[in-house]
PDB file of C-alpha atoms in Angstrom:
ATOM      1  CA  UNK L 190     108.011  92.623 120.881  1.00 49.00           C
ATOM      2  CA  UNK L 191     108.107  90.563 124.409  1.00 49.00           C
ATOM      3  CA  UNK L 192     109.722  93.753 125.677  1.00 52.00           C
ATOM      4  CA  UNK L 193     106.878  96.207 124.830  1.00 54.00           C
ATOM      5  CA  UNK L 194     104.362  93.792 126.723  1.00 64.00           C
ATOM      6  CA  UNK L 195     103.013  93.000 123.285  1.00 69.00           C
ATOM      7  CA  UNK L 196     101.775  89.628 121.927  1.00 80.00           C
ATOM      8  CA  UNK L 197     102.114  88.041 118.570  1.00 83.00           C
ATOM      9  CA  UNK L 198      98.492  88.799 117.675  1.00 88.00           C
ATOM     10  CA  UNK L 199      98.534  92.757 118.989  1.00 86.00           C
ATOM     11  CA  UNK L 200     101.562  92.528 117.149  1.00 84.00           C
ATOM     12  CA  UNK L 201     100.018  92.075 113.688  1.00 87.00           C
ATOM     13  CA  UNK L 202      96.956  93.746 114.590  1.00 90.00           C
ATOM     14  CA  UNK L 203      98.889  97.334 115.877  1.00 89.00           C
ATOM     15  CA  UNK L 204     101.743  96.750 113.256  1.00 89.00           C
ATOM     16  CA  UNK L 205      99.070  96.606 110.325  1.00 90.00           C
ATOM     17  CA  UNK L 206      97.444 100.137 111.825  1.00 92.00           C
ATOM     18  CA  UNK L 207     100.798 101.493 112.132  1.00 92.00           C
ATOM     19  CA  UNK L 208     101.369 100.767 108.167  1.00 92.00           C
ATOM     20  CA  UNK L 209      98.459 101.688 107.421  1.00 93.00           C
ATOM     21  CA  UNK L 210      98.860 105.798 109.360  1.00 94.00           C
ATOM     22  CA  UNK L 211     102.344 105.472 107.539  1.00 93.00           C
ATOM     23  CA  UNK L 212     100.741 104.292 104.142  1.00 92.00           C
ATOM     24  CA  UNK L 213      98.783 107.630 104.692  1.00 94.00           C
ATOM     25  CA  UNK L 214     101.366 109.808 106.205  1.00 95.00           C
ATOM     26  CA  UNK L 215     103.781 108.669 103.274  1.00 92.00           C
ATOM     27  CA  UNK L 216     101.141 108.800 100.396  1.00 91.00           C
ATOM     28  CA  UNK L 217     102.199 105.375  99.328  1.00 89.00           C
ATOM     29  CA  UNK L 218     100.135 102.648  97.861  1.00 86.00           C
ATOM     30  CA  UNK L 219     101.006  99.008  99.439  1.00 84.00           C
ATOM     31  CA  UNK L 220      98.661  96.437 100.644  1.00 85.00           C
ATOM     32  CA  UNK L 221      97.009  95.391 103.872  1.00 88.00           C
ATOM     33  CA  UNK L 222      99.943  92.478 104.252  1.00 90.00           C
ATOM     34  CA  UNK L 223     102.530  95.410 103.414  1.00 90.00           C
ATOM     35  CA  UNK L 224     101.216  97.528 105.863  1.00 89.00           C
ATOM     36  CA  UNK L 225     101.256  94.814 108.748  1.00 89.00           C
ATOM     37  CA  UNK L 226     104.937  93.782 107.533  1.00 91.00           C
ATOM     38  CA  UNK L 227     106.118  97.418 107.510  1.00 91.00           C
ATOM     39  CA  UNK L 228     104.308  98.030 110.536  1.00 89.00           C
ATOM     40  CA  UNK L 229     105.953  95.081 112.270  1.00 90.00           C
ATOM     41  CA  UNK L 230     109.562  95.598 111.296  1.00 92.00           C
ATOM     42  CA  UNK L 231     109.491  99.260 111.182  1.00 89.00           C
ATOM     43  CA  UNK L 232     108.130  98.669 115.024  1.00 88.00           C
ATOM     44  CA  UNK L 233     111.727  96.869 115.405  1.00 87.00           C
ATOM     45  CA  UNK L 234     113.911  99.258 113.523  1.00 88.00           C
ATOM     46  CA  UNK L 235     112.618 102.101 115.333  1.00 89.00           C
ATOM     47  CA  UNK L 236     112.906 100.754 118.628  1.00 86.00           C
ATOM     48  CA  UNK L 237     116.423  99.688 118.297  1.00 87.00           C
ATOM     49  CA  UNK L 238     117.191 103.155 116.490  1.00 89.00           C
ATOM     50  CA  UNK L 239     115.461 104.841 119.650  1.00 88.00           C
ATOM     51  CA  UNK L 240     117.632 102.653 122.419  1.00 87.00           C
ATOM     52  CA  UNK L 241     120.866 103.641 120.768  1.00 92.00           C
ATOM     53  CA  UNK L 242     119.583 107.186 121.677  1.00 91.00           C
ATOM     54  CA  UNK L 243     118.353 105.858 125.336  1.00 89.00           C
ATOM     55  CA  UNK L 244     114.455 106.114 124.625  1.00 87.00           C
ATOM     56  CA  UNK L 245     112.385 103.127 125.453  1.00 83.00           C
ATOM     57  CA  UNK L 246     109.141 102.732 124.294  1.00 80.00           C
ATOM     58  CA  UNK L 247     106.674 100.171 126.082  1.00 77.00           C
ATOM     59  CA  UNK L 248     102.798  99.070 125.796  1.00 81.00           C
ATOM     60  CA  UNK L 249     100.338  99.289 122.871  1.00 87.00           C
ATOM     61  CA  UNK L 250     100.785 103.074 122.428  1.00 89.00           C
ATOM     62  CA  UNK L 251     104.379 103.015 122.260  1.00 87.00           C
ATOM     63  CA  UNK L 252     104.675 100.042 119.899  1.00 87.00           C
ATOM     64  CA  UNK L 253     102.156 102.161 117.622  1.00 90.00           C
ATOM     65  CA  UNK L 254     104.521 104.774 117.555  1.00 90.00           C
ATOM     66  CA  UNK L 255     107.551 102.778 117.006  1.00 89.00           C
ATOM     67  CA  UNK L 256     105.811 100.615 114.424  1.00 90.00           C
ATOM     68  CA  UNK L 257     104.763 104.246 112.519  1.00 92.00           C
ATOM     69  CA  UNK L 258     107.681 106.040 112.743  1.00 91.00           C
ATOM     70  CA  UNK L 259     109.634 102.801 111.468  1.00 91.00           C
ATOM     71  CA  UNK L 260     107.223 101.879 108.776  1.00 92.00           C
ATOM     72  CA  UNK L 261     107.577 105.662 107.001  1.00 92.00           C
ATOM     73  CA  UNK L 262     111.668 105.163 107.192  1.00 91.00           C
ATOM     74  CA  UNK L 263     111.562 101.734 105.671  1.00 91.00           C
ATOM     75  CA  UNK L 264     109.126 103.528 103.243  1.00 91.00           C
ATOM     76  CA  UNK L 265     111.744 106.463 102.537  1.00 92.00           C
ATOM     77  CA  UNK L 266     114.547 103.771 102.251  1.00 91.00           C
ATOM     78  CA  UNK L 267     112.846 102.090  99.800  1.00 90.00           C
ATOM     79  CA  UNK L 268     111.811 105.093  97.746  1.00 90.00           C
ATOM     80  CA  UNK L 269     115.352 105.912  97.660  1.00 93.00           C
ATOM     81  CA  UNK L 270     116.452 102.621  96.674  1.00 93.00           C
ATOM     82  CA  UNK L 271     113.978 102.678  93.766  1.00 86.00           C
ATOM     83  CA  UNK L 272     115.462 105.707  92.250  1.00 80.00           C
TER      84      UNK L 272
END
């Protein structure tokens, strides 16, 4: 999070938008605190998925997309676990 130049706060503020675009992208049906906890940790899969790869994402818009794209592959993972 310190890396992206994002606070604690932004953090839960942009991590619960980023659940709640992959709540939406995903069609799944979790809560506001779900969609800041996916947000959040999907925002730290993703970037340390994306730096084995080399890509760095930094700032407010790139911890939205990190926290988005992570939040719809801890949603898939859990869909799959569920089956």
């Amino acid at each position: 999070m310190e890396s992206a130049g994002v606070g604690w706060i932004a953090a839960i503020i942009i991590g619960g938008v980023a659940g709640w675009l992959a709540e939406m992208f995903m069609k799944s049906n979790t809560g506001l605190i779900m969609n800041i906890v996916l947000g959040v940790v999907g925002a730290f899969v993703a970037n340390l998925l994306l730096s084995l790869i080399g890509v760095n994402l930094g700032g407010w818009i790139g911890y939205l997309i990190a926290g988005f794209i992570g939040a719809c592959i801890l949603i898939a993972v859990a869909r799959a676990i569920k089956r």
